[in-house]
């Protein structure tokens, strides 16, 4: 069935360093890949997304890359700050029809001051 | 993006009872989704609720356990029936907008 694998499960970086989280999806028909940030006790919030007709998208310190051939996509956070500490979830969707999201298992990011 | 009001925000319930969770959206949306997030885990889709039709349940979830209502394009309820401690979780509704999913604030359910 449809599956999204996410690595690593935990990630600790020093403030100012970069963080990279990787996801792999199984359904080749997926064409929309959002990333959500969930702070403790809060709802998940969309931080960036990418569609399959684009290879890379950037928004300030955050970027997402997509390799459709390999069915990989990654989140890159540069110049990390303590407020980036949260759990990050990737997801894959067909963005049409059911609009169903399959979420990855999550990455707990800790930015050490 | 849409604003979703979800309630209750939390509840502690006795096993064997039922709890109904409500989600109200500030705009009309075709599809609403109900997710479960167990402690420290990812988000698992329970069902998709379309107005005017039966909800579509994912594998492992059944209507008798999680009945859903969708009476109009701005409102939906999820009931967790005959609860057991294994149902302790956070339940979230969500809708699709032009900005992807927007989630409700969640309902933290503890079954004792």
PDB file of C-alpha atoms in Angstrom:
ATOM      1  CA  UNK A   1       0.000   0.000   0.000  1.00  0.00           C
ATOM      2  CA  UNK A   2       0.941   3.651   0.016  1.00  0.00           C
ATOM      3  CA  UNK A   3       3.799   4.423   2.344  1.00  0.00           C
ATOM      4  CA  UNK A   4       6.054   7.346   3.260  1.00  0.00           C
ATOM      5  CA  UNK A   5       9.304   6.689   5.077  1.00  0.00           C
ATOM      6  CA  UNK A   6      10.990   9.522   6.949  1.00  0.00           C
ATOM      7  CA  UNK A   7      14.526   9.762   8.360  1.00  0.00           C
ATOM      8  CA  UNK A   8      15.976  10.487  10.796  1.00  0.00           C
ATOM      9  CA  UNK A   9      13.498  10.060  13.633  1.00  0.00           C
ATOM     10  CA  UNK A  10      15.481  12.476  15.803  1.00  0.00           C
ATOM     11  CA  UNK A  11      17.993  15.123  14.842  1.00  0.00           C
ATOM     12  CA  UNK A  12      20.051  17.421  17.046  1.00  0.00           C
ATOM     13  CA  UNK A  13      21.977  20.323  15.547  1.00  0.00           C
ATOM     14  CA  UNK A  14      23.831  23.298  16.915  1.00  0.00           C
ATOM     15  CA  UNK A  15      22.206  26.670  16.459  1.00  0.00           C
ATOM     16  CA  UNK A  16      23.273  28.120  13.130  1.00  0.00           C
ATOM     17  CA  UNK A  17      23.930  24.748  11.520  1.00  0.00           C
ATOM     18  CA  UNK A  18      21.796  23.193   8.801  1.00  0.00           C
ATOM     19  CA  UNK A  19      19.286  20.373   9.205  1.00  0.00           C
ATOM     20  CA  UNK A  20      18.147  17.940   6.528  1.00  0.00           C
ATOM     21  CA  UNK A  21      15.204  15.572   6.770  1.00  0.00           C
ATOM     22  CA  UNK A  22      14.550  13.004   4.062  1.00  0.00           C
ATOM     23  CA  UNK A  23      11.410  11.206   2.911  1.00  0.00           C
ATOM     24  CA  UNK A  24      10.752   8.452   0.430  1.00  0.00           C
ATOM     25  CA  UNK A  25       7.323   7.678  -0.989  1.00  0.00           C
ATOM     26  CA  UNK A  26       6.016   4.556  -2.632  1.00  0.00           C
ATOM     27  CA  UNK A  27       3.136   5.717  -4.832  1.00  0.00           C
ATOM     28  CA  UNK A  28       4.515   7.019  -8.120  1.00  0.00           C
ATOM     29  CA  UNK A  29       1.201   8.797  -8.759  1.00  0.00           C
ATOM     30  CA  UNK A  30       1.853  11.161  -5.831  1.00  0.00           C
ATOM     31  CA  UNK A  31       2.327  14.701  -7.057  1.00  0.00           C
ATOM     32  CA  UNK A  32       2.088  16.956  -4.027  1.00  0.00           C
ATOM     33  CA  UNK A  33       4.501  16.925  -1.083  1.00  0.00           C
ATOM     34  CA  UNK A  34       3.873  19.181   1.915  1.00  0.00           C
ATOM     35  CA  UNK A  35       5.917  19.556   5.075  1.00  0.00           C
ATOM     36  CA  UNK A  36       4.334  20.256   8.441  1.00  0.00           C
ATOM     37  CA  UNK A  37       5.839  21.554  11.654  1.00  0.00           C
ATOM     38  CA  UNK A  38       4.249  20.553  14.938  1.00  0.00           C
ATOM     39  CA  UNK A  39       5.301  22.265  18.125  1.00  0.00           C
ATOM     40  CA  UNK A  40       4.592  20.585  21.434  1.00  0.00           C
ATOM     41  CA  UNK A  41       0.883  20.563  22.175  1.00  0.00           C
ATOM     42  CA  UNK A  42       0.022  22.408  18.977  1.00  0.00           C
ATOM     43  CA  UNK A  43      -1.603  21.474  15.704  1.00  0.00           C
ATOM     44  CA  UNK A  44       0.559  20.692  12.634  1.00  0.00           C
ATOM     45  CA  UNK A  45       1.220  23.771  10.506  1.00  0.00           C
ATOM     46  CA  UNK A  46       2.171  23.777   6.838  1.00  0.00           C
ATOM     47  CA  UNK A  47       5.622  25.281   6.361  1.00  0.00           C
ATOM     48  CA  UNK A  48       6.398  24.537   2.730  1.00  0.00           C
ATOM     49  CA  UNK A  49       5.189  22.331  -0.087  1.00  0.00           C
ATOM     50  CA  UNK A  50       6.279  21.257  -3.530  1.00  0.00           C
ATOM     51  CA  UNK A  51       4.483  19.905  -6.557  1.00  0.00           C
ATOM     52  CA  UNK A  52       5.851  17.265  -8.859  1.00  0.00           C
ATOM     53  CA  UNK A  53       6.472  19.657 -11.739  1.00  0.00           C
ATOM     54  CA  UNK A  54       9.110  21.473  -9.677  1.00  0.00           C
ATOM     55  CA  UNK A  55      12.466  20.165  -8.478  1.00  0.00           C
ATOM     56  CA  UNK A  56      13.151  22.680  -5.739  1.00  0.00           C
ATOM     57  CA  UNK A  57      11.371  25.382  -3.791  1.00  0.00           C
ATOM     58  CA  UNK A  58      12.768  27.818  -1.290  1.00  0.00           C
ATOM     59  CA  UNK A  59      11.219  30.108   1.313  1.00  0.00           C
ATOM     60  CA  UNK A  60      13.772  32.068   3.309  1.00  0.00           C
ATOM     61  CA  UNK A  61      15.661  29.547   5.460  1.00  0.00           C
ATOM     62  CA  UNK A  62      13.583  26.593   4.361  1.00  0.00           C
ATOM     63  CA  UNK A  63      13.887  24.665   1.101  1.00  0.00           C
ATOM     64  CA  UNK A  64      12.442  21.461  -0.252  1.00  0.00           C
ATOM     65  CA  UNK A  65      13.902  19.336  -3.049  1.00  0.00           C
ATOM     66  CA  UNK A  66      12.162  16.608  -5.001  1.00  0.00           C
ATOM     67  CA  UNK A  67      13.620  13.743  -7.018  1.00  0.00           C
ATOM     68  CA  UNK A  68      10.680  12.125  -8.781  1.00  0.00           C
ATOM     69  CA  UNK A  69      12.744   9.400 -10.365  1.00  0.00           C
ATOM     70  CA  UNK A  70      14.021   8.203  -7.022  1.00  0.00           C
ATOM     71  CA  UNK A  71      10.774   9.094  -5.229  1.00  0.00           C
ATOM     72  CA  UNK A  72      12.697  11.109  -2.649  1.00  0.00           C
ATOM     73  CA  UNK A  73      12.046  14.548  -1.235  1.00  0.00           C
ATOM     74  CA  UNK A  74      13.917  16.447   1.435  1.00  0.00           C
ATOM     75  CA  UNK A  75      13.501  19.408   3.765  1.00  0.00           C
ATOM     76  CA  UNK A  76      16.482  21.677   4.292  1.00  0.00           C
ATOM     77  CA  UNK A  77      16.609  24.222   7.102  1.00  0.00           C
ATOM     78  CA  UNK A  78      19.593  26.568   7.120  1.00  0.00           C
ATOM     79  CA  UNK A  79      20.862  28.777   9.935  1.00  0.00           C
ATOM     80  CA  UNK A  80      18.764  26.880  12.450  1.00  0.00           C
ATOM     81  CA  UNK A  81      17.375  28.702  15.461  1.00  0.00           C
ATOM     82  CA  UNK A  82      16.014  27.381  18.772  1.00  0.00           C
ATOM     83  CA  UNK A  83      12.471  28.129  17.608  1.00  0.00           C
ATOM     84  CA  UNK A  84      12.946  25.614  14.804  1.00  0.00           C
ATOM     85  CA  UNK A  85      12.830  22.886  17.470  1.00  0.00           C
ATOM     86  CA  UNK A  86       9.691  20.851  16.767  1.00  0.00           C
ATOM     87  CA  UNK A  87       8.493  17.661  15.123  1.00  0.00           C
ATOM     88  CA  UNK A  88       8.459  17.788  11.337  1.00  0.00           C
ATOM     89  CA  UNK A  89       6.229  15.592   9.184  1.00  0.00           C
ATOM     90  CA  UNK A  90       6.479  15.043   5.469  1.00  0.00           C
ATOM     91  CA  UNK A  91       3.489  13.866   3.468  1.00  0.00           C
ATOM     92  CA  UNK A  92       2.638  12.680  -0.016  1.00  0.00           C
ATOM     93  CA  UNK A  93      -0.615  13.124  -1.852  1.00  0.00           C
ATOM     94  CA  UNK A  94      -2.118  12.877  -5.275  1.00  0.00           C
ATOM     95  CA  UNK A  95      -3.512  16.411  -4.773  1.00  0.00           C
ATOM     96  CA  UNK A  96      -6.654  15.450  -6.644  1.00  0.00           C
ATOM     97  CA  UNK A  97      -9.456  12.994  -6.217  1.00  0.00           C
ATOM     98  CA  UNK A  98      -9.321  11.958  -2.594  1.00  0.00           C
ATOM     99  CA  UNK A  99      -6.707  14.550  -1.545  1.00  0.00           C
ATOM    100  CA  UNK A 100      -5.652  11.975   1.013  1.00  0.00           C
ATOM    101  CA  UNK A 101      -2.304  12.662   2.679  1.00  0.00           C
ATOM    102  CA  UNK A 102       0.016   9.879   3.722  1.00  0.00           C
ATOM    103  CA  UNK A 103       2.262  11.202   6.462  1.00  0.00           C
ATOM    104  CA  UNK A 104       5.789  10.166   7.312  1.00  0.00           C
ATOM    105  CA  UNK A 105       6.663   9.027  10.808  1.00  0.00           C
ATOM    106  CA  UNK A 106       8.031  12.394  11.888  1.00  0.00           C
ATOM    107  CA  UNK A 107      11.418  13.856  12.820  1.00  0.00           C
ATOM    108  CA  UNK A 108      12.018  15.444  16.185  1.00  0.00           C
ATOM    109  CA  UNK A 109      14.438  18.303  15.597  1.00  0.00           C
ATOM    110  CA  UNK A 110      16.321  19.835  18.500  1.00  0.00           C
ATOM    111  CA  UNK A 111      18.322  22.974  17.930  1.00  0.00           C
ATOM    112  CA  UNK A 112      20.887  23.388  20.670  1.00  0.00           C
ATOM    113  CA  UNK A 113      21.722  26.927  21.707  1.00  0.00           C
TER     114      UNK A 113
ATOM    115  CA  UNK B   1      -6.758  29.632   4.715  1.00  0.00           C
ATOM    116  CA  UNK B   2      -9.734  28.206   6.565  1.00  0.00           C
ATOM    117  CA  UNK B   3     -10.204  28.583  10.318  1.00  0.00           C
ATOM    118  CA  UNK B   4     -11.354  25.450  12.126  1.00  0.00           C
ATOM    119  CA  UNK B   5     -12.868  25.374  15.593  1.00  0.00           C
ATOM    120  CA  UNK B   6     -12.624  21.964  17.195  1.00  0.00           C
ATOM    121  CA  UNK B   7     -14.096  20.943  20.525  1.00  0.00           C
ATOM    122  CA  UNK B   8     -13.701  19.698  23.102  1.00  0.00           C
ATOM    123  CA  UNK B   9      -9.996  20.460  23.359  1.00  0.00           C
ATOM    124  CA  UNK B  10      -9.533  17.641  25.831  1.00  0.00           C
ATOM    125  CA  UNK B  11     -11.558  15.138  27.801  1.00  0.00           C
ATOM    126  CA  UNK B  12     -11.094  12.293  30.222  1.00  0.00           C
ATOM    127  CA  UNK B  13     -13.648   9.550  29.682  1.00  0.00           C
ATOM    128  CA  UNK B  14     -14.589   6.294  31.312  1.00  0.00           C
ATOM    129  CA  UNK B  15     -14.071   3.123  29.313  1.00  0.00           C
ATOM    130  CA  UNK B  16     -17.204   1.905  27.586  1.00  0.00           C
ATOM    131  CA  UNK B  17     -18.578   5.394  27.019  1.00  0.00           C
ATOM    132  CA  UNK B  18     -18.622   7.487  23.845  1.00  0.00           C
ATOM    133  CA  UNK B  19     -17.331  10.943  23.007  1.00  0.00           C
ATOM    134  CA  UNK B  20     -18.388  13.156  20.118  1.00  0.00           C
ATOM    135  CA  UNK B  21     -15.880  15.628  18.719  1.00  0.00           C
ATOM    136  CA  UNK B  22     -17.086  18.589  16.696  1.00  0.00           C
ATOM    137  CA  UNK B  23     -15.375  20.597  13.960  1.00  0.00           C
ATOM    138  CA  UNK B  24     -16.725  23.857  12.591  1.00  0.00           C
ATOM    139  CA  UNK B  25     -15.100  25.509   9.575  1.00  0.00           C
ATOM    140  CA  UNK B  26     -15.498  29.185   8.737  1.00  0.00           C
ATOM    141  CA  UNK B  27     -16.008  28.459   5.031  1.00  0.00           C
ATOM    142  CA  UNK B  28     -17.668  25.788   2.927  1.00  0.00           C
ATOM    143  CA  UNK B  29     -15.416  22.848   2.143  1.00  0.00           C
ATOM    144  CA  UNK B  30     -16.146  19.705   0.193  1.00  0.00           C
ATOM    145  CA  UNK B  31     -13.936  17.287   2.070  1.00  0.00           C
ATOM    146  CA  UNK B  32     -13.128  17.022   5.729  1.00  0.00           C
ATOM    147  CA  UNK B  33     -10.701  14.511   7.163  1.00  0.00           C
ATOM    148  CA  UNK B  34     -10.383  12.970  10.594  1.00  0.00           C
ATOM    149  CA  UNK B  35      -6.946  11.948  11.830  1.00  0.00           C
ATOM    150  CA  UNK B  36      -5.666  10.232  14.940  1.00  0.00           C
ATOM    151  CA  UNK B  37      -2.294  10.996  16.446  1.00  0.00           C
ATOM    152  CA  UNK B  38      -1.207   8.630  19.188  1.00  0.00           C
ATOM    153  CA  UNK B  39       1.345   9.959  21.676  1.00  0.00           C
ATOM    154  CA  UNK B  40       4.648  10.625  19.958  1.00  0.00           C
ATOM    155  CA  UNK B  41       3.407   9.154  16.713  1.00  0.00           C
ATOM    156  CA  UNK B  42       2.502  10.295  13.238  1.00  0.00           C
ATOM    157  CA  UNK B  43      -0.914  11.216  11.868  1.00  0.00           C
ATOM    158  CA  UNK B  44      -3.126   8.354  10.754  1.00  0.00           C
ATOM    159  CA  UNK B  45      -6.181   8.994   8.617  1.00  0.00           C
ATOM    160  CA  UNK B  46      -9.367   7.587  10.109  1.00  0.00           C
ATOM    161  CA  UNK B  47     -11.842   8.628   7.419  1.00  0.00           C
ATOM    162  CA  UNK B  48     -12.793  11.170   4.787  1.00  0.00           C
ATOM    163  CA  UNK B  49     -16.138  12.888   5.288  1.00  0.00           C
ATOM    164  CA  UNK B  50     -17.952  14.346   2.292  1.00  0.00           C
ATOM    165  CA  UNK B  51     -21.200  16.201   2.671  1.00  0.00           C
ATOM    166  CA  UNK B  52     -24.187  14.214   1.503  1.00  0.00           C
ATOM    167  CA  UNK B  53     -22.512  10.831   1.406  1.00  0.00           C
ATOM    168  CA  UNK B  54     -21.212   8.161   3.743  1.00  0.00           C
ATOM    169  CA  UNK B  55     -17.755   8.669   5.135  1.00  0.00           C
ATOM    170  CA  UNK B  56     -14.943   6.640   3.598  1.00  0.00           C
ATOM    171  CA  UNK B  57     -12.971   4.750   6.233  1.00  0.00           C
ATOM    172  CA  UNK B  58      -9.335   3.698   6.049  1.00  0.00           C
ATOM    173  CA  UNK B  59      -8.149   0.207   6.722  1.00  0.00           C
ATOM    174  CA  UNK B  60      -8.384  -0.598  10.420  1.00  0.00           C
ATOM    175  CA  UNK B  61     -11.174   1.870  11.146  1.00  0.00           C
ATOM    176  CA  UNK B  62     -14.875   1.010  11.065  1.00  0.00           C
ATOM    177  CA  UNK B  63     -18.068   3.007  11.149  1.00  0.00           C
ATOM    178  CA  UNK B  64     -19.418   1.266  14.246  1.00  0.00           C
ATOM    179  CA  UNK B  65     -16.405   2.420  16.245  1.00  0.00           C
ATOM    180  CA  UNK B  66     -15.964   5.861  14.666  1.00  0.00           C
ATOM    181  CA  UNK B  67     -19.307   7.074  13.295  1.00  0.00           C
ATOM    182  CA  UNK B  68     -19.025  10.363  11.428  1.00  0.00           C
ATOM    183  CA  UNK B  69     -21.641  12.932  10.532  1.00  0.00           C
ATOM    184  CA  UNK B  70     -21.320  15.618   7.865  1.00  0.00           C
ATOM    185  CA  UNK B  71     -24.654  17.462   7.819  1.00  0.00           C
ATOM    186  CA  UNK B  72     -23.410  20.463   5.815  1.00  0.00           C
ATOM    187  CA  UNK B  73     -20.342  21.946   4.161  1.00  0.00           C
ATOM    188  CA  UNK B  74     -19.019  23.640   7.315  1.00  0.00           C
ATOM    189  CA  UNK B  75     -19.496  21.058  10.063  1.00  0.00           C
ATOM    190  CA  UNK B  76     -18.594  17.502  10.961  1.00  0.00           C
ATOM    191  CA  UNK B  77     -18.548  15.273  14.023  1.00  0.00           C
ATOM    192  CA  UNK B  78     -16.531  12.196  14.899  1.00  0.00           C
ATOM    193  CA  UNK B  79     -17.740   9.897  17.649  1.00  0.00           C
ATOM    194  CA  UNK B  80     -15.384   7.526  19.418  1.00  0.00           C
ATOM    195  CA  UNK B  81     -17.644   4.731  20.621  1.00  0.00           C
ATOM    196  CA  UNK B  82     -17.331   2.169  23.381  1.00  0.00           C
ATOM    197  CA  UNK B  83     -13.971   3.593  24.356  1.00  0.00           C
ATOM    198  CA  UNK B  84     -11.053   1.638  25.732  1.00  0.00           C
ATOM    199  CA  UNK B  85      -7.672   2.928  26.986  1.00  0.00           C
ATOM    200  CA  UNK B  86      -6.223   2.139  23.538  1.00  0.00           C
ATOM    201  CA  UNK B  87      -8.368   4.965  22.147  1.00  0.00           C
ATOM    202  CA  UNK B  88      -6.417   7.503  24.185  1.00  0.00           C
ATOM    203  CA  UNK B  89      -5.017   9.783  21.543  1.00  0.00           C
ATOM    204  CA  UNK B  90      -5.269  13.179  19.897  1.00  0.00           C
ATOM    205  CA  UNK B  91      -7.994  13.434  17.281  1.00  0.00           C
ATOM    206  CA  UNK B  92      -7.718  16.123  14.611  1.00  0.00           C
ATOM    207  CA  UNK B  93     -10.019  17.248  11.870  1.00  0.00           C
ATOM    208  CA  UNK B  94      -8.646  18.887   8.759  1.00  0.00           C
ATOM    209  CA  UNK B  95      -9.793  20.438   5.514  1.00  0.00           C
ATOM    210  CA  UNK B  96      -8.169  20.991   2.156  1.00  0.00           C
ATOM    211  CA  UNK B  97      -7.720  24.577   1.071  1.00  0.00           C
ATOM    212  CA  UNK B  98      -5.577  26.246  -1.556  1.00  0.00           C
ATOM    213  CA  UNK B  99      -2.787  26.005   1.008  1.00  0.00           C
ATOM    214  CA  UNK B 100      -2.949  22.284   1.632  1.00  0.00           C
ATOM    215  CA  UNK B 101      -4.402  20.854   4.794  1.00  0.00           C
ATOM    216  CA  UNK B 102      -5.474  23.088   7.632  1.00  0.00           C
ATOM    217  CA  UNK B 103      -5.870  21.253  10.919  1.00  0.00           C
ATOM    218  CA  UNK B 104      -8.164  21.868  13.826  1.00  0.00           C
ATOM    219  CA  UNK B 105      -6.575  22.384  17.218  1.00  0.00           C
ATOM    220  CA  UNK B 106      -7.148  18.762  18.181  1.00  0.00           C
ATOM    221  CA  UNK B 107      -8.950  16.890  20.916  1.00  0.00           C
ATOM    222  CA  UNK B 108      -6.781  15.170  23.494  1.00  0.00           C
ATOM    223  CA  UNK B 109      -8.714  12.132  24.685  1.00  0.00           C
ATOM    224  CA  UNK B 110      -7.741  10.094  27.719  1.00  0.00           C
ATOM    225  CA  UNK B 111      -9.719   6.940  28.468  1.00  0.00           C
ATOM    226  CA  UNK B 112      -9.503   5.613  32.011  1.00  0.00           C
TER     227      UNK B 112
END
